[in-house]
PDB file of C-alpha atoms in Angstrom:
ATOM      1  CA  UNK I  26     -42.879  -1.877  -8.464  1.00  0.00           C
ATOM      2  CA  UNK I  27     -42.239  -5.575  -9.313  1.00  0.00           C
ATOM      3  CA  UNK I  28     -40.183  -7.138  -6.765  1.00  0.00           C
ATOM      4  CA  UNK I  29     -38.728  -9.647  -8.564  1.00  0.00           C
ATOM      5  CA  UNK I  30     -37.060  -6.643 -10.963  1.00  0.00           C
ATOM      6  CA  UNK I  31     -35.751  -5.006  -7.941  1.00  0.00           C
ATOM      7  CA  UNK I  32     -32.022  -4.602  -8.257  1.00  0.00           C
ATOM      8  CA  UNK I  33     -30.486  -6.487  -5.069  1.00  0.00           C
ATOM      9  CA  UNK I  34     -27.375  -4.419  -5.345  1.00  0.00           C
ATOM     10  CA  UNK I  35     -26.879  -1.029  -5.655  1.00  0.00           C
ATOM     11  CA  UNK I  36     -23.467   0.609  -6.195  1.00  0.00           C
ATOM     12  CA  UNK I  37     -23.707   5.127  -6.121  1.00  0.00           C
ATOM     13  CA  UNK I  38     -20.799   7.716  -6.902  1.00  0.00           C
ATOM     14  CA  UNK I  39     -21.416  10.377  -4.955  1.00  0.00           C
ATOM     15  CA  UNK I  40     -20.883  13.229  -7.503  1.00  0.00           C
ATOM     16  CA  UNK I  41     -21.825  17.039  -7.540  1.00  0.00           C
ATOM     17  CA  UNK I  42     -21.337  17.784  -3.421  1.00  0.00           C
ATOM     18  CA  UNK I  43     -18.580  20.565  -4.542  1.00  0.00           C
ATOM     19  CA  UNK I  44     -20.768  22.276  -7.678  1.00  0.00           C
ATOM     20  CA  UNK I  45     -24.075  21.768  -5.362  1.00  0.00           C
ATOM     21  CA  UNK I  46     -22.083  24.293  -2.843  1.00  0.00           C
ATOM     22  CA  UNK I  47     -20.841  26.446  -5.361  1.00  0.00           C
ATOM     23  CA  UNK I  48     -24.763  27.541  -6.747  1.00  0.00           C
ATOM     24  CA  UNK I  49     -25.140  28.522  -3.240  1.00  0.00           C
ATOM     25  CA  UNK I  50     -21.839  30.580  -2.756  1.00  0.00           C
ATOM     26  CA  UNK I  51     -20.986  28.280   0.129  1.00  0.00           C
ATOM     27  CA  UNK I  52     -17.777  26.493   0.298  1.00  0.00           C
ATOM     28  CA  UNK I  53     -16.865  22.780  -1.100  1.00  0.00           C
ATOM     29  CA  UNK I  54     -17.296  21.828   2.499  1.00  0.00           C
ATOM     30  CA  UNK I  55     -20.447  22.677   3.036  1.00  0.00           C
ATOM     31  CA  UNK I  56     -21.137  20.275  -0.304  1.00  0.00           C
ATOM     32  CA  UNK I  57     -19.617  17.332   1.001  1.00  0.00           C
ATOM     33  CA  UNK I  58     -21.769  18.098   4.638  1.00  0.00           C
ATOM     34  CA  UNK I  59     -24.873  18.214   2.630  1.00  0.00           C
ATOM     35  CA  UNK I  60     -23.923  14.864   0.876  1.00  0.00           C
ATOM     36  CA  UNK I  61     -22.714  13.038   3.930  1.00  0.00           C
ATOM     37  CA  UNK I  62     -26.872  13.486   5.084  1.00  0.00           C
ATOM     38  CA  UNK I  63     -28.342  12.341   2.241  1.00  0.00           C
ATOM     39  CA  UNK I  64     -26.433   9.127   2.696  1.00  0.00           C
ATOM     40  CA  UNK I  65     -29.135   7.941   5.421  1.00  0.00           C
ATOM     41  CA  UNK I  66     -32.212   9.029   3.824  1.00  0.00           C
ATOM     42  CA  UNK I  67     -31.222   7.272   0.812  1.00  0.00           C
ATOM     43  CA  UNK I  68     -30.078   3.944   2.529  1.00  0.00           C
ATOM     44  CA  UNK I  69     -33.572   3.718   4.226  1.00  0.00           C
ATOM     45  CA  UNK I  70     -35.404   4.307   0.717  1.00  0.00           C
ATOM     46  CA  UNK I  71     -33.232   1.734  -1.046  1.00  0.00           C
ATOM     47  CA  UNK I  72     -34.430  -0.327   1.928  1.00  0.00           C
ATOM     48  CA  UNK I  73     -37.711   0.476   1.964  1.00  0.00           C
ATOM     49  CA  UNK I  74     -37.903  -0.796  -2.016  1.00  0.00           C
ATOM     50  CA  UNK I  75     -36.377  -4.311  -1.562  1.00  0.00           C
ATOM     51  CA  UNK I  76     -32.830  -3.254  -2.273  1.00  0.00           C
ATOM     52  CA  UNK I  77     -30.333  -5.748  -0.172  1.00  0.00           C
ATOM     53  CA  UNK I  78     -27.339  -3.773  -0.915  1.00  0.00           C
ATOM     54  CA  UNK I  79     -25.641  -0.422  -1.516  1.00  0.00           C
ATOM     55  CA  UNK I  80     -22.578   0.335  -2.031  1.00  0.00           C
ATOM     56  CA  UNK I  81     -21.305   4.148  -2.080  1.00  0.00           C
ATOM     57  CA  UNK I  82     -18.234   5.939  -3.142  1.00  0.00           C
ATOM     58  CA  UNK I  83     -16.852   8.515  -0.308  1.00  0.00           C
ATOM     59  CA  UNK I  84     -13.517   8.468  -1.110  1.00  0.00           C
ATOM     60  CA  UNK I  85     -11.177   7.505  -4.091  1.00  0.00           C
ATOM     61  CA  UNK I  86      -7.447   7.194  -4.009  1.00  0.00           C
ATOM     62  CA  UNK I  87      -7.042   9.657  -6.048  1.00  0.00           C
ATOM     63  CA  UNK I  88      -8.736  12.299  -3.708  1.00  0.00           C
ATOM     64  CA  UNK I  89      -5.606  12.457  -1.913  1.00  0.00           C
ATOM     65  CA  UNK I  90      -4.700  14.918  -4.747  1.00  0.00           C
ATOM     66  CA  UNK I  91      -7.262  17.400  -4.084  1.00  0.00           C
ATOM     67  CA  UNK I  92      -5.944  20.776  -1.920  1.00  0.00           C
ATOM     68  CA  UNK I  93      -4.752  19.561   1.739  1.00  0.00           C
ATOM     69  CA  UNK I  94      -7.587  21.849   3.096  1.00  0.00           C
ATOM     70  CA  UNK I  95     -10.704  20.256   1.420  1.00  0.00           C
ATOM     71  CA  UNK I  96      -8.768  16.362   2.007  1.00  0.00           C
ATOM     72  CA  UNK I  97      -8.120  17.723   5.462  1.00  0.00           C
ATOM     73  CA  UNK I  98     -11.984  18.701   5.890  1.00  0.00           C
ATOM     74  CA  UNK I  99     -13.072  15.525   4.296  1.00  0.00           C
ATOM     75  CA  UNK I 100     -11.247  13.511   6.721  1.00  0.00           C
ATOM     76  CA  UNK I 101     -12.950  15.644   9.421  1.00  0.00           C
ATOM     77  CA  UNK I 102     -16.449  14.651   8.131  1.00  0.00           C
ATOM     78  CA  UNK I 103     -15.336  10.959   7.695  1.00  0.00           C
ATOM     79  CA  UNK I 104     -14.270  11.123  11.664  1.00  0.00           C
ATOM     80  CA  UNK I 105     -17.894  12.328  12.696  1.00  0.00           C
ATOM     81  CA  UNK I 106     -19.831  10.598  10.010  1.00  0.00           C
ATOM     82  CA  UNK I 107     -18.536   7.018  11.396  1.00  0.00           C
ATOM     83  CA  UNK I 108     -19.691   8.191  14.754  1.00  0.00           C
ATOM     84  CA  UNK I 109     -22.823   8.956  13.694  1.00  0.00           C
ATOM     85  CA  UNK I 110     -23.254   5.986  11.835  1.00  0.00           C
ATOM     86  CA  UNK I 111     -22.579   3.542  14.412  1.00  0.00           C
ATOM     87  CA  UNK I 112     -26.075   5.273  15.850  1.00  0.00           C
ATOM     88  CA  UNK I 113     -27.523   4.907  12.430  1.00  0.00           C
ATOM     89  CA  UNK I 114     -26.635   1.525  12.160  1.00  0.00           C
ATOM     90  CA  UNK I 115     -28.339   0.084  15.174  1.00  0.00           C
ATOM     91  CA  UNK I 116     -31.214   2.408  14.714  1.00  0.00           C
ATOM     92  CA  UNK I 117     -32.057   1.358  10.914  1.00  0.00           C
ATOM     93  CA  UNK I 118     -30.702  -2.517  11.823  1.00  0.00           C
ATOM     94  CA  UNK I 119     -28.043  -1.563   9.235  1.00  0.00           C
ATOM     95  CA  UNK I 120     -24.971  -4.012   8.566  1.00  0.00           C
ATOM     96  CA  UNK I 121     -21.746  -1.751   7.437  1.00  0.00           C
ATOM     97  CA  UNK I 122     -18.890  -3.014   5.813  1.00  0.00           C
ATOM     98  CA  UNK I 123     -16.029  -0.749   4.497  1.00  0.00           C
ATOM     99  CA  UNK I 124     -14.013  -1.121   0.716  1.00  0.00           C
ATOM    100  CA  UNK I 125     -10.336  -0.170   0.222  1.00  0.00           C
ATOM    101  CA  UNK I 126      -7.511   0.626   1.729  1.00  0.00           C
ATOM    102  CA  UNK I 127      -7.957   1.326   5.211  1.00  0.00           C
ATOM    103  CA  UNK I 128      -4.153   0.876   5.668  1.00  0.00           C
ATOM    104  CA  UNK I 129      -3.294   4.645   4.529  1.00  0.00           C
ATOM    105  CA  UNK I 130      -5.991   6.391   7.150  1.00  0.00           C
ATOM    106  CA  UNK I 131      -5.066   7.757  10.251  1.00  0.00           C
ATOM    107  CA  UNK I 132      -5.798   5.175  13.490  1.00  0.00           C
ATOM    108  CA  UNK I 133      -8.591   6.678  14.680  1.00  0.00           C
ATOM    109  CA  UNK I 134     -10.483   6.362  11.161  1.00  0.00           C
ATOM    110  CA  UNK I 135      -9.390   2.405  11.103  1.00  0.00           C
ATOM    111  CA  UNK I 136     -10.098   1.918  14.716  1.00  0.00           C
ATOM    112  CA  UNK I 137     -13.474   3.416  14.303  1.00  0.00           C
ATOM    113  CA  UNK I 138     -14.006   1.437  11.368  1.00  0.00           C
ATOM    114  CA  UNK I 139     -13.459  -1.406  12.725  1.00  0.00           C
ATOM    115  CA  UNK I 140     -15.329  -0.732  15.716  1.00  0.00           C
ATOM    116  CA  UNK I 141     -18.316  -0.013  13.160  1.00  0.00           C
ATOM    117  CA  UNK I 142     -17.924  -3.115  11.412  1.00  0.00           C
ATOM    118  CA  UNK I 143     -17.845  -5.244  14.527  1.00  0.00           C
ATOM    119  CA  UNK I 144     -20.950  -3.902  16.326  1.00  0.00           C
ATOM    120  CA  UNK I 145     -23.016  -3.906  13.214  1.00  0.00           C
ATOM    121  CA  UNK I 146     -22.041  -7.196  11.989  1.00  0.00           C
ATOM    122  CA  UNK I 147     -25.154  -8.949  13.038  1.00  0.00           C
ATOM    123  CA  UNK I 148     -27.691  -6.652  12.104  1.00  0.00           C
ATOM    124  CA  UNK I 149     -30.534  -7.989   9.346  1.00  0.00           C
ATOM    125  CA  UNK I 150     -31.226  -5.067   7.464  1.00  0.00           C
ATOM    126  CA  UNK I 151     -29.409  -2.916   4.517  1.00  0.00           C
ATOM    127  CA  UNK I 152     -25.883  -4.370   3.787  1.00  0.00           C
ATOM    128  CA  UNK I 153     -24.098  -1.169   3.546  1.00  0.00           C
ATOM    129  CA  UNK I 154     -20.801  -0.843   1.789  1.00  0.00           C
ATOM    130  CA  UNK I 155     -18.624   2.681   2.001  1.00  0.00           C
ATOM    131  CA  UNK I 156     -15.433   2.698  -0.508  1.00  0.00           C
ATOM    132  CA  UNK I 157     -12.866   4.434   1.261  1.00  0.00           C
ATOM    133  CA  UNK I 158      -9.516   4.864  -0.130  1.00  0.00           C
ATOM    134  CA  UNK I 159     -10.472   2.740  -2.880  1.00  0.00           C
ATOM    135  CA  UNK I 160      -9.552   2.322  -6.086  1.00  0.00           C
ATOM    136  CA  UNK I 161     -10.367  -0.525  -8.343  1.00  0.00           C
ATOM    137  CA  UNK I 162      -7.075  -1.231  -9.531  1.00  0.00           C
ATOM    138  CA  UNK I 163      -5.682  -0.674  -6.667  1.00  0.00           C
ATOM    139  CA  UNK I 164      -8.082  -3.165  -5.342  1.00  0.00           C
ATOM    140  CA  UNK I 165      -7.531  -5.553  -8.065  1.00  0.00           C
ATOM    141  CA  UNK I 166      -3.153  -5.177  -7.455  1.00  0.00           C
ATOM    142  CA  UNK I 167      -3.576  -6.092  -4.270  1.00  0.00           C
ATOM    143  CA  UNK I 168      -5.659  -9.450  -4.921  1.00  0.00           C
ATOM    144  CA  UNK I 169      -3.196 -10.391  -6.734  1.00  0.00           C
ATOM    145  CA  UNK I 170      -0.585 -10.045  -4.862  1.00  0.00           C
ATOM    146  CA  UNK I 171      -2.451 -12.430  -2.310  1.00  0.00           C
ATOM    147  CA  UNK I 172      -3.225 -14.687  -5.094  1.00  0.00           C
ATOM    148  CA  UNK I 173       0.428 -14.629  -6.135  1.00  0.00           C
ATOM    149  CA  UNK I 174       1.857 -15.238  -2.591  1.00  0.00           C
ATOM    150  CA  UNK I 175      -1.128 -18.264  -2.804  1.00  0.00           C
ATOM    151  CA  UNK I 176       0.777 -19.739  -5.951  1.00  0.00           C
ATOM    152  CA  UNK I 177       4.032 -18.574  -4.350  1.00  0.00           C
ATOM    153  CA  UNK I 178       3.535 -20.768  -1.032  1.00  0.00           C
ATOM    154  CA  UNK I 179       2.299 -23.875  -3.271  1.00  0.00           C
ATOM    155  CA  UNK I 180      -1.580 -23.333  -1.522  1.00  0.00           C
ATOM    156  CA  UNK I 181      -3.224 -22.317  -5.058  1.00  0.00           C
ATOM    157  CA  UNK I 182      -2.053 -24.086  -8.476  1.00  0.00           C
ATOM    158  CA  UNK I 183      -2.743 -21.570 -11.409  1.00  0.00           C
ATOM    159  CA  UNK I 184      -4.589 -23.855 -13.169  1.00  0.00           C
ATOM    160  CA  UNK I 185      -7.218 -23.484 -10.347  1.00  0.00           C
ATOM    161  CA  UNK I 186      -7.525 -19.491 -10.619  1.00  0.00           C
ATOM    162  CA  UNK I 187     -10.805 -18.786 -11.757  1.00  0.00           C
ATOM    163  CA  UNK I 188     -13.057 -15.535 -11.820  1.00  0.00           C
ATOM    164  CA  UNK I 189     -14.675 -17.327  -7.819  1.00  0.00           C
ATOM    165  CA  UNK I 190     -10.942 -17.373  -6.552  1.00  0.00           C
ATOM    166  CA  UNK I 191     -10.403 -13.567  -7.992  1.00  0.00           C
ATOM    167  CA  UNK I 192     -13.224 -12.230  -6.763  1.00  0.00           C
ATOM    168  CA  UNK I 193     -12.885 -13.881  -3.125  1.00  0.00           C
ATOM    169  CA  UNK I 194      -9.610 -11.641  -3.173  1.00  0.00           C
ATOM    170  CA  UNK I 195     -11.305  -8.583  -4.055  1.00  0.00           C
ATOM    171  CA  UNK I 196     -12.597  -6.124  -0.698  1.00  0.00           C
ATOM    172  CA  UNK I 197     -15.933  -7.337  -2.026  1.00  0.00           C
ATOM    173  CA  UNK I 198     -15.963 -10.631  -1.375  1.00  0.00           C
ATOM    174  CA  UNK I 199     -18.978 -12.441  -0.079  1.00  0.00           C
ATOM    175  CA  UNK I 200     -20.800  -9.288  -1.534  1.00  0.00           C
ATOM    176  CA  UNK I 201     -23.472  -9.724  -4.917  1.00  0.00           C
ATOM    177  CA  UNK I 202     -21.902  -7.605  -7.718  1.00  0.00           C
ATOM    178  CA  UNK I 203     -24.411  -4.911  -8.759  1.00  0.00           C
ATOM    179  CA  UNK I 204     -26.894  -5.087 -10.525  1.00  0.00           C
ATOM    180  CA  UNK I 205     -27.118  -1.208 -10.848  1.00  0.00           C
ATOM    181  CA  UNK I 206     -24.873   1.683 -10.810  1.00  0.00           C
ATOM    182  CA  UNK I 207     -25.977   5.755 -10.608  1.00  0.00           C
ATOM    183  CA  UNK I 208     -23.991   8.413 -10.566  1.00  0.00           C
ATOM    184  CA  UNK I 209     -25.331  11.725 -10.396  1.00  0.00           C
ATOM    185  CA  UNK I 210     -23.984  15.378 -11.569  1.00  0.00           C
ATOM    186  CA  UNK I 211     -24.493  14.371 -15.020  1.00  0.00           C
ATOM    187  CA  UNK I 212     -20.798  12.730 -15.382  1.00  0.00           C
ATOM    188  CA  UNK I 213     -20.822   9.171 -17.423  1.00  0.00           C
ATOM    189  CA  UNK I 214     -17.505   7.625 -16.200  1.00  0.00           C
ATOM    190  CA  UNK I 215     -16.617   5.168 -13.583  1.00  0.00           C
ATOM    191  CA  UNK I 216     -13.880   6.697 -12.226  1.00  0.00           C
ATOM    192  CA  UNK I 217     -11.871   3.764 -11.260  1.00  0.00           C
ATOM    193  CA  UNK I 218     -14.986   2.532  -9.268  1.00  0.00           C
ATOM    194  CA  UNK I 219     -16.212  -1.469  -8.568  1.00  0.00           C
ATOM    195  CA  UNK I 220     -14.294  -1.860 -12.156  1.00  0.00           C
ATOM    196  CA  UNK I 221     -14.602  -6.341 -12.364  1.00  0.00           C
ATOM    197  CA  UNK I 222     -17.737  -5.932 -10.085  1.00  0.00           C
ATOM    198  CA  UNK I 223     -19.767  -3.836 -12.750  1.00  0.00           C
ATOM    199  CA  UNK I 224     -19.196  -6.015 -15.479  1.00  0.00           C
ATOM    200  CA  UNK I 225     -22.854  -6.553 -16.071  1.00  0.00           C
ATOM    201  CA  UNK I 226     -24.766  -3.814 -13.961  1.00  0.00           C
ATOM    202  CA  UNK I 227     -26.804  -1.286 -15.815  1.00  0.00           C
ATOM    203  CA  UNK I 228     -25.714   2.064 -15.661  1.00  0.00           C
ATOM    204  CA  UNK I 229     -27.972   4.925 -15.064  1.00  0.00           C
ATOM    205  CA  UNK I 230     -26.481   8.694 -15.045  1.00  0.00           C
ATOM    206  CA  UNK I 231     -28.117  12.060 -13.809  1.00  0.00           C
ATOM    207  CA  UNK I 232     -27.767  15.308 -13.788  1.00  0.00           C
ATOM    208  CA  UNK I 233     -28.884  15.897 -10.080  1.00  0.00           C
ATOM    209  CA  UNK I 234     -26.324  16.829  -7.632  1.00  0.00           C
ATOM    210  CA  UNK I 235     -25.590  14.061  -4.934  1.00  0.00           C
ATOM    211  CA  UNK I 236     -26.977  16.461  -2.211  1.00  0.00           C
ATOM    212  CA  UNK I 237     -30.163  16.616  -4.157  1.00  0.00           C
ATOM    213  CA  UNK I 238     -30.830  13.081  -4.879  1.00  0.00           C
ATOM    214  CA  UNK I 239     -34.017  12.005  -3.696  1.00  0.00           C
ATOM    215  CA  UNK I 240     -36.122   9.081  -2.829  1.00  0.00           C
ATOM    216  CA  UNK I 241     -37.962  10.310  -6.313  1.00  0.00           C
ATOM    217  CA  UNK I 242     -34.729  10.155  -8.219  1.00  0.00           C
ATOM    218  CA  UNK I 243     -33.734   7.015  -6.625  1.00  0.00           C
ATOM    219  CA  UNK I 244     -36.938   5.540  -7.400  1.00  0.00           C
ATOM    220  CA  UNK I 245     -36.559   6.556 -11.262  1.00  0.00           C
ATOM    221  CA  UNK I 246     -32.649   4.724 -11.612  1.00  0.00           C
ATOM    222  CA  UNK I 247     -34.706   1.285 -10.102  1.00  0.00           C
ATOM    223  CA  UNK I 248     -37.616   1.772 -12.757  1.00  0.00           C
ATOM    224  CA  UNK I 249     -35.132   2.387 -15.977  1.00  0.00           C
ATOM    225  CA  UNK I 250     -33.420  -0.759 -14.319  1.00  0.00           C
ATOM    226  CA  UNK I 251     -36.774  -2.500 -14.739  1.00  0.00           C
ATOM    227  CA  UNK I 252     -37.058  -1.201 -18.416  1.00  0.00           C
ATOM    228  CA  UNK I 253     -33.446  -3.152 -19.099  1.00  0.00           C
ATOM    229  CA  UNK I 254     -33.503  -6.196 -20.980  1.00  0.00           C
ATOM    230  CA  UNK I 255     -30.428  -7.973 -18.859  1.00  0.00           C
ATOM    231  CA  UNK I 256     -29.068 -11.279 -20.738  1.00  0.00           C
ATOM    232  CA  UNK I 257     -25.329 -11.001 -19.531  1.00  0.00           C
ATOM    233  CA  UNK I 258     -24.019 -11.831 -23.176  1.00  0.00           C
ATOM    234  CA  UNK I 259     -26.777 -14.373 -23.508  1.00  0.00           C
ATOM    235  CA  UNK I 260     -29.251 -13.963 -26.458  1.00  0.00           C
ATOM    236  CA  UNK I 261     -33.045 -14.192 -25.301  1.00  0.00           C
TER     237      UNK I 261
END
């Protein structure tokens, strides 16, 4: 693989946990289980091919709307799955950084977020990014709303909002946007997903199931990346 055609970001929806369960006559939970382990083994390949950063959608704000038993088991997973991954983290030198808005989950999911954030905020490896309770225009609403109270308070002029100041307001700031975005289970839509930040990323769609993803598969999105021609509305 040519590392200079390696994408440095890497944004995922998570898709097909629910129909991956349903083949097997096992329950949605037992999808979104399977899905939560693939997360790791898919982090270290990413790593393992020069990929800087991934970014993966766990849960939209409009999952909320999904029957109260499957958000309530979700919510479950998401408690255990941050305790595991503050093990992860150290192990794989993993820096983790959550999207969205944290604001609307209960206080042990934001205090073990923030924990998580805090003691892998040093580490040199994969920058890891987890969209929780996000949704891009949500996200973009409430940046600006900051930039408006900016304006409001006379510490921004308007004349001096440009696409830097919007995206420093955005939960990604400080983050590359993507050069690449998969999402498996064969759908091709964003879903309200890293909507300014994917202005320019390739898009690459299969019909795997999340739980079945593989280093193979993953490996196949980075090599139709390098088969892109990417000129960003430039002619070559």
């Amino acid at each position: 693989m040519e590392e200079r055609k390696v994408p440095r970001h890497v944004a995922i929806i998570l898709d097909g946990n629910g129909r991956w369960a349903k083949k097997r006559m096992l329950p949605r939970n037992a999808g979104h289980a399977a899905g939560s382990k693939n997360v790791e083994k898919i982090c270290a390949a990413a790593w393992n091919m020069g990929i800087e950063y991934v970014t993966m959608y766990a849960f939209s704000t409009e999952n909320w709307s999904r029957p109260k038993e499957e958000v309530d088991a979700l919510m479950k997973l998401l408690h255990s799955y941050l305790k595991d991954c503050l093990k992860t983290s150290k192990k794989n030198n993993m820096q983790v950084r959550v999207i969205g808005d944290i604001s609307k989950l209960d206080k042990d999911l934001q205090e073990r977020i923030i924990e998580l954030e805090r003691v892998s905020a040093e580490n040199t490896g994969l920058h890891f990014q987890v969209a929780l309770n996000y949704g891009s225009r949500d996200e973009i609403k409430r940046s600006i709303i900051s930039i408006a109270n900016e304006v409001k308070d006379g510490s921004l002029l308007p004349e001096h909002i440009t696409e830097d100041i919007i995206s420093s307001h955005l939960d990604t700031s400080g983050i590359p946007d993507p050069d690449l975005m998969i999402r498996t289970s064969g759908e091709q839509r964003l879903s309200n997903y890293l909507l300014w930040q994917l202005a320019y990323a390739e898009f690459y769609f299969t019909d795997v199931l999340w739980p079945d993803f593989s280093k193979k598969d993953l490996q196949k999105a980075v090599e139709f990346y390098q088969s892109r021609d990417r000129r960003f509305g430039g002619v070559k």
